[in-house]
Amino acid sequence: QPYIWHVNCGQEVFVVVDGVVDIFYREAGAEQCVRLHTGDIFHAELGCEHGTSCGRGAHFGGGNRGQCVSLWL
């Protein structure tokens, strides 16, 4: 597992700037994954437990396959 599960104190938006990024989240206790490509956006709402293949809580991170930018709202 190349990511750390976490919940932010606000909302977070991920934008994939290059390649492919996997966003993992838990919904009703079940682990889910959405695969994003360049230009795709993922919105983690308040209370959403999530992790990503694009870095460990960094604003900008590079994973094995892609890079993303995240913004806290």
XYZ file of N, CA and C in Angstrom:
219
model
N 0.844 -1.178 0.000
C 0.000 0.000 0.000
C 0.891 1.244 0.000
N 1.011 1.969 -1.080
C 1.911 3.120 -1.170
C 1.290 4.422 -0.672
N 0.223 4.347 0.090
C -0.471 5.549 0.534
C -0.829 5.412 1.998
N -1.152 6.543 2.617
C -1.566 6.577 4.014
C -3.029 7.003 4.064
N -3.850 6.177 4.734
C -5.256 6.539 4.913
C -5.325 7.748 5.825
N -6.165 8.726 5.477
C -6.337 9.896 6.328
C -7.674 10.570 6.039
N -8.087 11.403 6.997
C -9.289 12.228 6.859
C -8.857 13.656 7.142
N -9.152 14.569 6.249
C -8.789 15.969 6.434
C -9.849 16.685 7.266
N -9.466 17.839 7.811
C -10.424 18.631 8.593
C -11.309 19.483 7.678
N -11.132 19.344 6.383
C -11.950 20.039 5.388
C -12.028 19.191 4.130
N -12.485 19.785 3.064
C -12.578 19.083 1.789
C -11.238 19.149 1.050
N -11.010 18.193 0.148
C -9.790 18.181 -0.650
C -10.145 17.833 -2.093
N -9.504 18.516 -3.021
C -9.718 18.272 -4.441
C -8.384 17.867 -5.062
N -8.372 16.770 -5.800
C -7.183 16.288 -6.503
C -7.358 16.531 -7.996
N -6.331 17.035 -8.639
C -6.323 17.226 -10.086
C -5.106 16.495 -10.631
N -5.320 15.594 -11.565
C -4.209 14.845 -12.159
C -3.600 15.696 -13.268
N -2.302 15.992 -13.122
C -1.630 16.841 -14.110
C -0.846 16.038 -15.135
N -0.588 14.763 -14.831
C 0.139 13.935 -15.779
C -0.037 12.465 -15.438
N -0.309 11.655 -16.425
C -0.356 10.209 -16.241
C -1.635 9.700 -15.606
N -1.489 8.664 -14.775
C -2.605 7.968 -14.144
C -2.380 7.946 -12.638
N -3.416 8.276 -11.875
C -3.348 8.291 -10.414
C -4.537 7.510 -9.871
N -4.294 6.640 -8.903
C -5.360 5.912 -8.221
C -5.699 6.638 -6.926
N -6.969 6.910 -6.719
C -7.458 7.485 -5.470
C -8.233 6.389 -4.757
N -7.845 6.108 -3.530
C -8.506 5.093 -2.726
C -9.345 5.801 -1.673
N -10.550 5.306 -1.434
C -11.394 5.886 -0.400
C -12.248 4.788 0.208
N -12.733 5.050 1.422
C -13.604 4.091 2.091
C -15.007 4.655 2.143
N -15.936 3.803 1.737
C -17.352 4.164 1.734
C -18.103 3.057 2.448
N -18.771 3.398 3.542
C -19.488 2.407 4.363
C -18.556 1.269 4.774
N -17.282 1.607 5.070
C -16.312 0.627 5.536
C -15.638 -0.193 4.451
N -16.070 -0.058 3.212
C -15.501 -0.831 2.107
C -14.515 0.035 1.314
N -13.340 -0.531 1.027
C -12.338 0.188 0.253
C -12.741 0.247 -1.215
N -12.685 1.444 -1.775
C -13.006 1.693 -3.177
C -11.789 2.323 -3.848
N -11.722 2.240 -5.161
C -10.631 2.867 -5.899
C -11.187 3.461 -7.184
N -10.754 4.678 -7.477
C -11.093 5.295 -8.752
C -9.779 5.635 -9.443
N -9.665 5.271 -10.699
C -8.457 5.536 -11.490
C -8.684 6.804 -12.305
N -7.814 7.795 -12.087
C -7.927 9.077 -12.768
C -6.805 9.236 -13.781
N -7.099 9.973 -14.840
C -6.127 10.249 -15.900
C -5.902 11.750 -16.003
N -4.918 12.148 -16.770
C -4.579 13.558 -16.930
C -5.841 14.398 -17.160
N -6.005 15.443 -16.327
C -7.162 16.328 -16.430
C -8.337 15.943 -15.559
N -8.346 14.723 -15.009
C -9.449 14.287 -14.152
C -9.346 14.931 -12.766
N -10.497 15.046 -12.098
C -10.595 15.654 -10.777
C -11.337 14.705 -9.843
N -10.879 14.642 -8.580
C -11.568 13.870 -7.537
C -11.810 14.803 -6.361
N -13.026 14.786 -5.831
C -13.394 15.627 -4.691
C -13.609 14.744 -3.470
N -12.751 14.908 -2.459
C -12.918 14.191 -1.189
C -13.684 15.120 -0.249
N -14.920 14.775 0.030
C -15.751 15.615 0.888
C -15.305 15.505 2.339
N -15.751 16.425 3.168
C -15.443 16.423 4.588
C -15.794 15.062 5.182
N -14.855 14.448 5.877
C -15.081 13.148 6.500
C -14.740 11.960 5.628
N -14.348 12.196 4.387
C -14.010 11.106 3.465
C -12.620 10.566 3.791
N -12.544 9.310 4.202
C -11.244 8.673 4.462
C -10.659 8.265 3.117
N -9.438 8.697 2.844
C -8.872 8.465 1.518
C -7.353 8.369 1.557
N -6.804 7.899 0.453
C -5.371 7.834 0.220
C -5.162 7.881 -1.282
N -3.949 8.220 -1.713
C -3.707 8.355 -3.140
C -2.343 7.812 -3.524
N -2.228 7.363 -4.760
C -0.951 6.846 -5.260
C -0.022 7.971 -5.689
N -0.445 9.243 -5.549
C 0.399 10.341 -6.040
C 1.219 10.994 -4.948
N 1.312 10.439 -3.786
C 2.162 11.016 -2.754
C 1.548 10.876 -1.373
N 2.329 11.153 -0.361
C 1.888 11.015 1.023
C 1.504 12.367 1.597
N 0.298 12.799 1.330
C -0.211 14.027 1.892
C 0.447 15.285 1.350
N 1.142 15.180 0.232
C 1.821 16.344 -0.345
C 0.863 17.142 -1.218
N 1.108 18.435 -1.321
C 0.318 19.260 -2.240
C 0.596 18.839 -3.676
N 1.811 18.433 -3.935
C 2.179 17.972 -5.271
C 3.007 16.713 -5.088
N 2.619 15.639 -5.728
C 3.361 14.395 -5.548
C 3.458 13.621 -6.834
N 4.488 12.817 -6.945
C 4.656 11.958 -8.106
C 4.595 10.509 -7.673
N 3.739 9.741 -8.279
C 3.633 8.325 -7.962
C 4.327 7.495 -9.023
N 4.044 6.216 -9.032
C 4.653 5.328 -10.020
C 4.194 5.653 -11.437
N 2.962 6.164 -11.568
C 2.397 6.354 -12.900
C 1.953 7.772 -13.193
N 1.854 8.628 -12.188
C 1.303 9.948 -12.476
C 1.625 10.972 -11.417
N 1.205 12.184 -11.680
C 1.402 13.288 -10.754
C 0.078 14.004 -10.555
N -0.139 14.479 -9.322
C -1.369 15.196 -9.046
C -1.088 16.380 -8.137
N -2.017 17.303 -8.158
C -2.008 18.463 -7.277
C -3.253 18.341 -6.422
N -3.119 18.612 -5.112
C -4.313 18.604 -4.271
C -4.451 19.944 -3.561
N -5.699 20.344 -3.401
C -6.041 21.612 -2.745
C -7.008 21.327 -1.622
N -6.762 21.930 -0.469
C -7.678 21.792 0.670
C -8.623 22.966 0.654
N -9.904 22.692 0.804
C -10.918 23.753 0.793
C -11.406 24.024 2.211
